[in-house]
Amino acid sequence: MTTSSSAALRFCPTTSASSSSRSFAGHTLILPTISSGSVPQLCVDLLVAHRPLSLSRVGSLDAGQDLIPFVGGSDGEAGISTALDVFSSSHGVTVVQQRSPVLRARRAGFARRMAAWAREEGFARVVVLSSLDAALRGDEELGSSGGMMHYMLDADGQEQKKLAKVLQLAGPAVSSNLLVGQGEAGGLSTSSPPQSRLPSSSAGLTSRYLSALSGPDSGSSSSPAIPSGALLLWAAEGDNRGDAHRMAHCVVDEVLPGLGSMGRAGPDAAQGSQEGKQELEEPQSWRGLYGNAYDQALFG
């Protein structure tokens, strides 16, 4: 694998992955960031365990030069888990699960390589999952409901506008007073558009991902933009299962139906799906994740 900063991440399929599950063309890619409370990773766990989505592991992404090395046991099936596993389904949904943080010096290049892989595979759109440190809330945010928010760099183009409409139904735009200037967002490329960005110290690679997806990479002026946006919520470090359920419900009940990835299409489908939320099953790996629950009567 070449070490060029613009080279796409290499996809390594599982031996059991069929040729049909190998094609991601036209899919919606759900991409988590490493951010406050690990809410995006917990959300992806719920999405993978959600049976109606029928997500199965089809491979992994080779990013050994960018991530802290990781390998672990698989959740309820044979095989192992890696730092970047890829799950896909026939519903037109593909999800990446990231279990290891990106090395600080490799963040910009990693975001570009991830975007290059998304282009190479022909994904129709990318929805980034992220979270913001609850300690950053000001008076305006403390007085809000604390629900989902969305963030986009721009809304140009028909497909980008369609995605923007669906994300707006999921939650309001991130307040402008939370955004930082171009020079403060953590060393973003100077060739990027001059919009203000989310603080990288809290939202991880969210702004880097959207910047890399919205324009050409450094190695090719012809790389097309991919419609992309982010879903965020406030989170504090601790037991974040409730936050993960809230984000996963937003994806399953609102975003995917609105994008036509669950058999229905258009914002009307997303709005109508809010009437009856689907049950989300927690994966086996969550057992004992935050310790055992005790009868509160023991404590008086």
PDB file of C-alpha atoms in Angstrom:
ATOM      1  CA  MET A   1       0.000   0.000   0.000  1.00  0.00           C
ATOM      2  CA  THR A   2       1.377   3.386  -0.952  1.00  0.00           C
ATOM      3  CA  THR A   3       1.977   5.935   1.781  1.00  0.00           C
ATOM      4  CA  SER A   4       0.730   8.896  -0.282  1.00  0.00           C
ATOM      5  CA  SER A   5      -1.589  11.120   1.732  1.00  0.00           C
ATOM      6  CA  SER A   6      -4.156  11.062  -1.092  1.00  0.00           C
ATOM      7  CA  ALA A   7      -4.153   7.272  -1.662  1.00  0.00           C
ATOM      8  CA  ALA A   8      -7.423   5.558  -0.747  1.00  0.00           C
ATOM      9  CA  LEU A   9      -7.582   3.232   2.230  1.00  0.00           C
ATOM     10  CA  ARG A  10      -7.293  -0.400   1.128  1.00  0.00           C
ATOM     11  CA  PHE A  11     -10.397  -2.535   1.637  1.00  0.00           C
ATOM     12  CA  CYS A  12      -9.707  -6.104   2.772  1.00  0.00           C
ATOM     13  CA  PRO A  13     -12.800  -8.315   2.242  1.00  0.00           C
ATOM     14  CA  THR A  14     -13.585 -11.261   4.481  1.00  0.00           C
ATOM     15  CA  THR A  15     -13.261 -14.697   2.944  1.00  0.00           C
ATOM     16  CA  SER A  16     -17.023 -15.211   3.307  1.00  0.00           C
ATOM     17  CA  ALA A  17     -18.019 -11.911   1.648  1.00  0.00           C
ATOM     18  CA  SER A  18     -19.885 -12.495  -1.626  1.00  0.00           C
ATOM     19  CA  SER A  19     -19.287 -10.393  -4.723  1.00  0.00           C
ATOM     20  CA  SER A  20     -22.684  -8.708  -4.242  1.00  0.00           C
ATOM     21  CA  SER A  21     -21.826  -7.613  -0.694  1.00  0.00           C
ATOM     22  CA  ARG A  22     -18.512  -6.277  -2.009  1.00  0.00           C
ATOM     23  CA  SER A  23     -20.202  -3.556  -4.097  1.00  0.00           C
ATOM     24  CA  PHE A  24     -20.935  -0.321  -2.246  1.00  0.00           C
ATOM     25  CA  ALA A  25     -21.981   1.720  -5.282  1.00  0.00           C
ATOM     26  CA  GLY A  26     -24.996   3.901  -4.493  1.00  0.00           C
ATOM     27  CA  HIS A  27     -24.896   3.076  -0.762  1.00  0.00           C
ATOM     28  CA  THR A  28     -25.236   5.475   2.147  1.00  0.00           C
ATOM     29  CA  LEU A  29     -22.031   5.352   4.196  1.00  0.00           C
ATOM     30  CA  ILE A  30     -22.390   5.847   7.965  1.00  0.00           C
ATOM     31  CA  LEU A  31     -19.036   7.023   9.310  1.00  0.00           C
ATOM     32  CA  PRO A  32     -18.381   7.518  13.063  1.00  0.00           C
ATOM     33  CA  THR A  33     -15.770   9.805  14.578  1.00  0.00           C
ATOM     34  CA  ILE A  34     -13.821   9.322  17.786  1.00  0.00           C
ATOM     35  CA  SER A  35     -15.496  12.053  19.853  1.00  0.00           C
ATOM     36  CA  SER A  36     -17.025  12.832  23.257  1.00  0.00           C
ATOM     37  CA  GLY A  37     -18.287   9.814  25.168  1.00  0.00           C
ATOM     38  CA  SER A  38     -17.574   7.452  22.237  1.00  0.00           C
ATOM     39  CA  VAL A  39     -21.253   7.957  21.346  1.00  0.00           C
ATOM     40  CA  PRO A  40     -20.737   7.387  17.583  1.00  0.00           C
ATOM     41  CA  GLN A  41     -19.045   4.005  18.218  1.00  0.00           C
ATOM     42  CA  LEU A  42     -21.816   2.926  20.599  1.00  0.00           C
ATOM     43  CA  CYS A  43     -24.380   4.051  18.018  1.00  0.00           C
ATOM     44  CA  VAL A  44     -22.731   1.905  15.345  1.00  0.00           C
ATOM     45  CA  ASP A  45     -22.841  -1.076  17.727  1.00  0.00           C
ATOM     46  CA  LEU A  46     -26.623  -0.610  17.926  1.00  0.00           C
ATOM     47  CA  LEU A  47     -26.960  -0.246  14.158  1.00  0.00           C
ATOM     48  CA  VAL A  48     -25.003  -3.449  13.529  1.00  0.00           C
ATOM     49  CA  ALA A  49     -27.125  -5.302  16.095  1.00  0.00           C
ATOM     50  CA  HIS A  50     -30.384  -3.948  14.599  1.00  0.00           C
ATOM     51  CA  ARG A  51     -31.757  -6.959  12.712  1.00  0.00           C
ATOM     52  CA  PRO A  52     -33.992  -5.089  10.205  1.00  0.00           C
ATOM     53  CA  LEU A  53     -30.859  -3.426   8.792  1.00  0.00           C
ATOM     54  CA  SER A  54     -29.288  -6.871   8.172  1.00  0.00           C
ATOM     55  CA  LEU A  55     -25.765  -5.514   8.461  1.00  0.00           C
ATOM     56  CA  SER A  56     -22.995  -8.094   8.282  1.00  0.00           C
ATOM     57  CA  ARG A  57     -19.238  -7.738   8.401  1.00  0.00           C
ATOM     58  CA  VAL A  58     -17.843  -7.772   4.863  1.00  0.00           C
ATOM     59  CA  GLY A  59     -14.263  -6.713   5.546  1.00  0.00           C
ATOM     60  CA  SER A  60     -11.977  -4.139   7.091  1.00  0.00           C
ATOM     61  CA  LEU A  61      -9.974  -1.095   6.059  1.00  0.00           C
ATOM     62  CA  ASP A  62      -6.193  -1.188   6.219  1.00  0.00           C
ATOM     63  CA  ALA A  63      -5.105   1.983   8.031  1.00  0.00           C
ATOM     64  CA  GLY A  64      -2.252   0.560  10.072  1.00  0.00           C
ATOM     65  CA  GLN A  65      -0.066   3.576   9.413  1.00  0.00           C
ATOM     66  CA  ASP A  66      -2.699   5.962  10.790  1.00  0.00           C
ATOM     67  CA  LEU A  67      -4.295   4.221  13.787  1.00  0.00           C
ATOM     68  CA  ILE A  68      -3.069   2.796  17.068  1.00  0.00           C
ATOM     69  CA  PRO A  69      -2.870  -0.992  16.410  1.00  0.00           C
ATOM     70  CA  PHE A  70      -5.889  -2.921  17.646  1.00  0.00           C
ATOM     71  CA  VAL A  71      -7.362  -6.408  17.413  1.00  0.00           C
ATOM     72  CA  GLY A  72      -9.992  -8.092  19.565  1.00  0.00           C
ATOM     73  CA  GLY A  73     -12.665 -10.739  19.721  1.00  0.00           C
ATOM     74  CA  SER A  74     -15.744 -10.594  17.536  1.00  0.00           C
ATOM     75  CA  ASP A  75     -19.186  -9.897  19.000  1.00  0.00           C
ATOM     76  CA  GLY A  76     -21.139 -13.151  18.945  1.00  0.00           C
ATOM     77  CA  GLU A  77     -19.568 -14.658  15.826  1.00  0.00           C
ATOM     78  CA  ALA A  78     -16.377 -16.318  14.664  1.00  0.00           C
ATOM     79  CA  GLY A  79     -13.413 -14.183  13.708  1.00  0.00           C
ATOM     80  CA  ILE A  80     -11.789 -11.050  15.068  1.00  0.00           C
ATOM     81  CA  SER A  81     -12.521  -7.341  15.287  1.00  0.00           C
ATOM     82  CA  THR A  82     -10.069  -4.813  13.851  1.00  0.00           C
ATOM     83  CA  ALA A  83      -9.531  -1.078  14.162  1.00  0.00           C
ATOM     84  CA  LEU A  84     -11.726  -0.343  11.115  1.00  0.00           C
ATOM     85  CA  ASP A  85     -14.395  -2.932  10.338  1.00  0.00           C
ATOM     86  CA  VAL A  86     -16.875  -2.509   7.478  1.00  0.00           C
ATOM     87  CA  PHE A  87     -20.487  -3.757   7.676  1.00  0.00           C
ATOM     88  CA  SER A  88     -22.904  -3.686   4.759  1.00  0.00           C
ATOM     89  CA  SER A  89     -26.424  -4.776   3.824  1.00  0.00           C
ATOM     90  CA  SER A  90     -28.712  -5.194   0.829  1.00  0.00           C
ATOM     91  CA  HIS A  91     -30.699  -2.158   2.033  1.00  0.00           C
ATOM     92  CA  GLY A  92     -28.090   0.161   0.551  1.00  0.00           C
ATOM     93  CA  VAL A  93     -26.419   0.928   3.869  1.00  0.00           C
ATOM     94  CA  THR A  94     -22.742   0.511   4.740  1.00  0.00           C
ATOM     95  CA  VAL A  95     -21.328   1.267   8.183  1.00  0.00           C
ATOM     96  CA  VAL A  96     -17.738   1.643   9.357  1.00  0.00           C
ATOM     97  CA  GLN A  97     -16.900   0.842  12.980  1.00  0.00           C
ATOM     98  CA  GLN A  98     -13.733   2.520  14.247  1.00  0.00           C
ATOM     99  CA  ARG A  99     -12.293   1.054  17.448  1.00  0.00           C
ATOM    100  CA  SER A 100      -8.944   2.836  17.641  1.00  0.00           C
ATOM    101  CA  PRO A 101      -8.055   6.551  17.553  1.00  0.00           C
ATOM    102  CA  VAL A 102      -6.094   8.185  14.759  1.00  0.00           C
ATOM    103  CA  LEU A 103      -2.527   9.213  15.528  1.00  0.00           C
ATOM    104  CA  ARG A 104      -2.413  12.969  15.945  1.00  0.00           C
ATOM    105  CA  ALA A 105       0.138  13.550  13.185  1.00  0.00           C
ATOM    106  CA  ARG A 106      -1.861  11.393  10.726  1.00  0.00           C
ATOM    107  CA  ARG A 107      -5.324  12.948  11.103  1.00  0.00           C
ATOM    108  CA  ALA A 108      -5.360  15.126   7.978  1.00  0.00           C
ATOM    109  CA  GLY A 109      -4.017  12.361   5.735  1.00  0.00           C
ATOM    110  CA  PHE A 110      -6.354   9.766   7.226  1.00  0.00           C
ATOM    111  CA  ALA A 111      -9.426  11.918   6.517  1.00  0.00           C
ATOM    112  CA  ARG A 112      -8.308  12.376   2.899  1.00  0.00           C
ATOM    113  CA  ARG A 113      -7.689   8.636   2.473  1.00  0.00           C
ATOM    114  CA  MET A 114     -11.090   7.810   3.919  1.00  0.00           C
ATOM    115  CA  ALA A 115     -12.732  10.270   1.491  1.00  0.00           C
ATOM    116  CA  ALA A 116     -10.712   8.811  -1.398  1.00  0.00           C
ATOM    117  CA  TRP A 117     -11.966   5.308  -0.493  1.00  0.00           C
ATOM    118  CA  ALA A 118     -15.572   6.572  -0.402  1.00  0.00           C
ATOM    119  CA  ARG A 119     -15.136   8.040  -3.896  1.00  0.00           C
ATOM    120  CA  GLU A 120     -13.394   4.938  -5.212  1.00  0.00           C
ATOM    121  CA  GLU A 121     -16.233   2.686  -3.998  1.00  0.00           C
ATOM    122  CA  GLY A 122     -18.979   4.928  -5.431  1.00  0.00           C
ATOM    123  CA  PHE A 123     -20.878   5.785  -2.247  1.00  0.00           C
ATOM    124  CA  ALA A 124     -23.854   8.023  -2.980  1.00  0.00           C
ATOM    125  CA  ARG A 125     -23.575  10.022   0.250  1.00  0.00           C
ATOM    126  CA  VAL A 126     -21.837  10.019   3.631  1.00  0.00           C
ATOM    127  CA  VAL A 127     -23.397  10.709   7.027  1.00  0.00           C
ATOM    128  CA  VAL A 128     -20.796  11.379   9.720  1.00  0.00           C
ATOM    129  CA  LEU A 129     -21.749  10.585  13.328  1.00  0.00           C
ATOM    130  CA  SER A 130     -20.200  12.811  15.953  1.00  0.00           C
ATOM    131  CA  SER A 131     -20.666  14.250  19.450  1.00  0.00           C
ATOM    132  CA  LEU A 132     -19.767  17.491  21.202  1.00  0.00           C
ATOM    133  CA  ASP A 133     -18.442  17.926  24.723  1.00  0.00           C
ATOM    134  CA  ALA A 134     -21.388  18.945  26.909  1.00  0.00           C
ATOM    135  CA  ALA A 135     -19.059  21.309  28.803  1.00  0.00           C
ATOM    136  CA  LEU A 136     -18.966  23.568  25.716  1.00  0.00           C
ATOM    137  CA  ARG A 137     -22.639  24.448  26.011  1.00  0.00           C
ATOM    138  CA  GLY A 138     -23.524  28.097  26.510  1.00  0.00           C
ATOM    139  CA  ASP A 139     -26.742  29.678  27.742  1.00  0.00           C
ATOM    140  CA  GLU A 140     -28.478  29.079  24.395  1.00  0.00           C
ATOM    141  CA  GLU A 141     -27.585  25.394  24.329  1.00  0.00           C
ATOM    142  CA  LEU A 142     -28.398  24.825  28.010  1.00  0.00           C
ATOM    143  CA  GLY A 143     -31.906  26.115  27.337  1.00  0.00           C
ATOM    144  CA  SER A 144     -32.477  23.805  24.375  1.00  0.00           C
ATOM    145  CA  SER A 145     -33.947  20.306  24.429  1.00  0.00           C
ATOM    146  CA  GLY A 146     -30.512  18.724  24.014  1.00  0.00           C
ATOM    147  CA  GLY A 147     -31.606  16.629  21.028  1.00  0.00           C
ATOM    148  CA  MET A 148     -29.872  15.864  17.750  1.00  0.00           C
ATOM    149  CA  MET A 149     -28.155  18.548  15.671  1.00  0.00           C
ATOM    150  CA  HIS A 150     -26.774  18.572  12.155  1.00  0.00           C
ATOM    151  CA  TYR A 151     -23.820  20.263  10.483  1.00  0.00           C
ATOM    152  CA  MET A 152     -22.907  20.733   6.807  1.00  0.00           C
ATOM    153  CA  LEU A 153     -20.200  22.727   5.085  1.00  0.00           C
ATOM    154  CA  ASP A 154     -22.486  23.685   2.223  1.00  0.00           C
ATOM    155  CA  ALA A 155     -25.767  22.752   0.552  1.00  0.00           C
ATOM    156  CA  ASP A 156     -24.895  23.145  -3.131  1.00  0.00           C
ATOM    157  CA  GLY A 157     -26.080  20.593  -5.659  1.00  0.00           C
ATOM    158  CA  GLN A 158     -29.302  18.604  -5.894  1.00  0.00           C
ATOM    159  CA  GLU A 159     -28.138  15.583  -3.890  1.00  0.00           C
ATOM    160  CA  GLN A 160     -26.523  17.738  -1.209  1.00  0.00           C
ATOM    161  CA  LYS A 161     -29.755  19.711  -0.844  1.00  0.00           C
ATOM    162  CA  LYS A 162     -31.716  16.460  -0.526  1.00  0.00           C
ATOM    163  CA  LEU A 163     -29.394  15.305   2.242  1.00  0.00           C
ATOM    164  CA  ALA A 164     -29.643  18.717   3.928  1.00  0.00           C
ATOM    165  CA  LYS A 165     -33.436  18.480   3.967  1.00  0.00           C
ATOM    166  CA  VAL A 166     -33.344  15.072   5.662  1.00  0.00           C
ATOM    167  CA  LEU A 167     -30.762  16.143   8.244  1.00  0.00           C
ATOM    168  CA  GLN A 168     -32.802  19.266   9.021  1.00  0.00           C
ATOM    169  CA  LEU A 169     -35.707  16.994   9.958  1.00  0.00           C
ATOM    170  CA  ALA A 170     -33.390  15.072  12.279  1.00  0.00           C
ATOM    171  CA  GLY A 171     -32.363  18.204  14.174  1.00  0.00           C
ATOM    172  CA  PRO A 172     -31.475  21.913  13.904  1.00  0.00           C
ATOM    173  CA  ALA A 173     -28.149  23.183  12.625  1.00  0.00           C
ATOM    174  CA  VAL A 174     -25.284  23.523  15.084  1.00  0.00           C
ATOM    175  CA  SER A 175     -25.320  26.990  16.626  1.00  0.00           C
ATOM    176  CA  SER A 176     -22.883  29.363  14.925  1.00  0.00           C
ATOM    177  CA  ASN A 177     -21.377  30.422  18.264  1.00  0.00           C
ATOM    178  CA  LEU A 178     -19.941  26.904  18.636  1.00  0.00           C
ATOM    179  CA  LEU A 179     -17.944  27.137  15.415  1.00  0.00           C
ATOM    180  CA  VAL A 180     -14.324  28.241  15.297  1.00  0.00           C
ATOM    181  CA  GLY A 181     -12.442  30.060  12.545  1.00  0.00           C
ATOM    182  CA  GLN A 182     -10.533  28.304   9.795  1.00  0.00           C
ATOM    183  CA  GLY A 183      -7.205  28.798  11.542  1.00  0.00           C
ATOM    184  CA  GLU A 184      -8.461  27.419  14.859  1.00  0.00           C
ATOM    185  CA  ALA A 185     -10.002  24.172  13.643  1.00  0.00           C
ATOM    186  CA  GLY A 186      -6.905  22.054  14.033  1.00  0.00           C
ATOM    187  CA  GLY A 187      -4.705  22.640  10.974  1.00  0.00           C
ATOM    188  CA  LEU A 188      -7.230  22.124   8.197  1.00  0.00           C
ATOM    189  CA  SER A 189      -5.907  22.457   4.657  1.00  0.00           C
ATOM    190  CA  THR A 190      -5.670  26.060   3.490  1.00  0.00           C
ATOM    191  CA  SER A 191      -7.209  24.968   0.179  1.00  0.00           C
ATOM    192  CA  SER A 192     -10.460  24.147   1.963  1.00  0.00           C
ATOM    193  CA  PRO A 193     -13.429  26.521   1.758  1.00  0.00           C
ATOM    194  CA  PRO A 194     -13.251  29.328   4.348  1.00  0.00           C
ATOM    195  CA  GLN A 195     -16.307  28.256   6.380  1.00  0.00           C
ATOM    196  CA  SER A 196     -16.048  28.071  10.154  1.00  0.00           C
ATOM    197  CA  ARG A 197     -15.621  24.576  11.550  1.00  0.00           C
ATOM    198  CA  LEU A 198     -16.502  22.438  14.536  1.00  0.00           C
ATOM    199  CA  PRO A 199     -13.857  22.371  17.280  1.00  0.00           C
ATOM    200  CA  SER A 200     -11.639  19.359  16.602  1.00  0.00           C
ATOM    201  CA  SER A 201     -10.858  18.957  20.317  1.00  0.00           C
ATOM    202  CA  SER A 202     -14.464  17.842  20.867  1.00  0.00           C
ATOM    203  CA  ALA A 203     -15.918  16.715  17.536  1.00  0.00           C
ATOM    204  CA  GLY A 204     -12.903  14.743  16.368  1.00  0.00           C
ATOM    205  CA  LEU A 205     -12.399  14.495  12.600  1.00  0.00           C
ATOM    206  CA  THR A 206     -15.917  15.675  11.705  1.00  0.00           C
ATOM    207  CA  SER A 207     -14.845  18.864   9.922  1.00  0.00           C
ATOM    208  CA  ARG A 208     -11.877  17.145   8.292  1.00  0.00           C
ATOM    209  CA  TYR A 209     -14.106  14.412   6.884  1.00  0.00           C
ATOM    210  CA  LEU A 210     -16.645  16.870   5.474  1.00  0.00           C
ATOM    211  CA  SER A 211     -13.902  19.051   4.017  1.00  0.00           C
ATOM    212  CA  ALA A 212     -12.237  16.071   2.314  1.00  0.00           C
ATOM    213  CA  LEU A 213     -15.573  14.796   0.974  1.00  0.00           C
ATOM    214  CA  SER A 214     -16.762  18.159  -0.331  1.00  0.00           C
ATOM    215  CA  GLY A 215     -13.824  18.911  -2.603  1.00  0.00           C
ATOM    216  CA  PRO A 216     -10.971  17.373  -4.615  1.00  0.00           C
ATOM    217  CA  ASP A 217      -8.130  15.727  -2.767  1.00  0.00           C
ATOM    218  CA  SER A 218      -4.585  16.968  -3.028  1.00  0.00           C
ATOM    219  CA  GLY A 219      -3.677  14.356  -5.613  1.00  0.00           C
ATOM    220  CA  SER A 220      -6.448  14.946  -8.152  1.00  0.00           C
ATOM    221  CA  SER A 221      -8.359  18.019  -9.266  1.00  0.00           C
ATOM    222  CA  SER A 222     -11.056  15.841 -10.815  1.00  0.00           C
ATOM    223  CA  SER A 223     -12.180  14.036  -7.649  1.00  0.00           C
ATOM    224  CA  PRO A 224     -15.938  14.606  -7.354  1.00  0.00           C
ATOM    225  CA  ALA A 225     -17.578  15.897  -4.216  1.00  0.00           C
ATOM    226  CA  ILE A 226     -19.732  13.417  -2.297  1.00  0.00           C
ATOM    227  CA  PRO A 227     -22.920  14.708  -0.617  1.00  0.00           C
ATOM    228  CA  SER A 228     -22.102  14.676   3.082  1.00  0.00           C
ATOM    229  CA  GLY A 229     -23.260  15.976   6.430  1.00  0.00           C
ATOM    230  CA  ALA A 230     -22.936  15.240  10.128  1.00  0.00           C
ATOM    231  CA  LEU A 231     -25.296  14.283  12.943  1.00  0.00           C
ATOM    232  CA  LEU A 232     -24.226  15.395  16.421  1.00  0.00           C
ATOM    233  CA  LEU A 233     -25.432  15.515  19.985  1.00  0.00           C
ATOM    234  CA  TRP A 234     -24.111  16.768  23.319  1.00  0.00           C
ATOM    235  CA  ALA A 235     -22.363  14.166  25.464  1.00  0.00           C
ATOM    236  CA  ALA A 236     -20.400  13.961  28.690  1.00  0.00           C
ATOM    237  CA  GLU A 237     -18.033  11.133  29.537  1.00  0.00           C
ATOM    238  CA  GLY A 238     -19.790   8.400  31.488  1.00  0.00           C
ATOM    239  CA  ASP A 239     -22.558   5.915  30.773  1.00  0.00           C
ATOM    240  CA  ASN A 240     -23.486   7.026  27.252  1.00  0.00           C
ATOM    241  CA  ARG A 241     -25.823   4.196  26.288  1.00  0.00           C
ATOM    242  CA  GLY A 242     -28.811   6.542  26.361  1.00  0.00           C
ATOM    243  CA  ASP A 243     -27.043   8.978  24.025  1.00  0.00           C
ATOM    244  CA  ALA A 244     -26.186   6.115  21.681  1.00  0.00           C
ATOM    245  CA  HIS A 245     -29.811   4.947  21.594  1.00  0.00           C
ATOM    246  CA  ARG A 246     -30.967   8.487  20.787  1.00  0.00           C
ATOM    247  CA  MET A 247     -28.501   8.798  17.911  1.00  0.00           C
ATOM    248  CA  ALA A 248     -29.255   5.308  16.564  1.00  0.00           C
ATOM    249  CA  HIS A 249     -33.006   5.998  16.626  1.00  0.00           C
ATOM    250  CA  CYS A 250     -32.369   9.170  14.651  1.00  0.00           C
ATOM    251  CA  VAL A 251     -30.441   7.202  12.011  1.00  0.00           C
ATOM    252  CA  VAL A 252     -32.882   4.267  11.809  1.00  0.00           C
ATOM    253  CA  ASP A 253     -36.203   6.087  12.195  1.00  0.00           C
ATOM    254  CA  GLU A 254     -35.489   9.345  10.384  1.00  0.00           C
ATOM    255  CA  VAL A 255     -32.316   9.591   8.303  1.00  0.00           C
ATOM    256  CA  LEU A 256     -32.227   6.255   6.457  1.00  0.00           C
ATOM    257  CA  PRO A 257     -35.956   6.263   5.546  1.00  0.00           C
ATOM    258  CA  GLY A 258     -35.616   9.854   4.356  1.00  0.00           C
ATOM    259  CA  LEU A 259     -32.736   8.850   2.076  1.00  0.00           C
ATOM    260  CA  GLY A 260     -34.593   5.828   0.701  1.00  0.00           C
ATOM    261  CA  SER A 261     -32.257   3.310   2.341  1.00  0.00           C
ATOM    262  CA  MET A 262     -35.012   1.394   4.141  1.00  0.00           C
ATOM    263  CA  GLY A 263     -37.499   0.881   1.336  1.00  0.00           C
ATOM    264  CA  ARG A 264     -39.039   4.358   1.576  1.00  0.00           C
ATOM    265  CA  ALA A 265     -37.723   7.584   0.116  1.00  0.00           C
ATOM    266  CA  GLY A 266     -38.007  11.298   0.734  1.00  0.00           C
ATOM    267  CA  PRO A 267     -38.441  13.612   3.734  1.00  0.00           C
ATOM    268  CA  ASP A 268     -42.096  12.583   4.078  1.00  0.00           C
ATOM    269  CA  ALA A 269     -40.968   9.025   4.825  1.00  0.00           C
ATOM    270  CA  ALA A 270     -38.580  10.303   7.481  1.00  0.00           C
ATOM    271  CA  GLN A 271     -41.277  12.440   9.068  1.00  0.00           C
ATOM    272  CA  GLY A 272     -43.809   9.619   9.069  1.00  0.00           C
ATOM    273  CA  SER A 273     -41.377   7.144  10.623  1.00  0.00           C
ATOM    274  CA  GLN A 274     -41.233   9.219  13.812  1.00  0.00           C
ATOM    275  CA  GLU A 275     -44.717   7.995  14.759  1.00  0.00           C
ATOM    276  CA  GLY A 276     -43.444   4.568  15.828  1.00  0.00           C
ATOM    277  CA  LYS A 277     -39.818   4.108  16.801  1.00  0.00           C
ATOM    278  CA  GLN A 278     -38.218   0.738  16.213  1.00  0.00           C
ATOM    279  CA  GLU A 279     -36.850  -1.267  19.122  1.00  0.00           C
ATOM    280  CA  LEU A 280     -33.056  -1.367  19.271  1.00  0.00           C
ATOM    281  CA  GLU A 281     -31.337  -4.437  20.672  1.00  0.00           C
ATOM    282  CA  GLU A 282     -28.095  -3.950  22.566  1.00  0.00           C
ATOM    283  CA  PRO A 283     -25.197  -6.196  21.472  1.00  0.00           C
ATOM    284  CA  GLN A 284     -23.727  -8.902  23.681  1.00  0.00           C
ATOM    285  CA  SER A 285     -20.491  -6.927  24.031  1.00  0.00           C
ATOM    286  CA  TRP A 286     -22.355  -4.330  26.105  1.00  0.00           C
ATOM    287  CA  ARG A 287     -23.006  -6.748  28.945  1.00  0.00           C
ATOM    288  CA  GLY A 288     -21.054  -5.446  31.912  1.00  0.00           C
ATOM    289  CA  LEU A 289     -19.795  -2.501  29.829  1.00  0.00           C
ATOM    290  CA  TYR A 290     -20.531  -0.041  32.632  1.00  0.00           C
ATOM    291  CA  GLY A 291     -20.596  -2.533  35.505  1.00  0.00           C
ATOM    292  CA  ASN A 292     -23.459  -4.565  36.888  1.00  0.00           C
ATOM    293  CA  ALA A 293     -26.775  -3.008  37.844  1.00  0.00           C
ATOM    294  CA  TYR A 294     -27.713  -3.372  41.513  1.00  0.00           C
ATOM    295  CA  ASP A 295     -31.031  -3.126  43.270  1.00  0.00           C
ATOM    296  CA  GLN A 296     -31.153   0.460  44.519  1.00  0.00           C
ATOM    297  CA  ALA A 297     -32.895  -0.732  47.701  1.00  0.00           C
ATOM    298  CA  LEU A 298     -29.490  -1.934  48.853  1.00  0.00           C
ATOM    299  CA  PHE A 299     -28.444   1.687  49.254  1.00  0.00           C
ATOM    300  CA  GLY A 300     -31.435   2.779  51.325  1.00  0.00           C
TER     301      GLY A 300
END
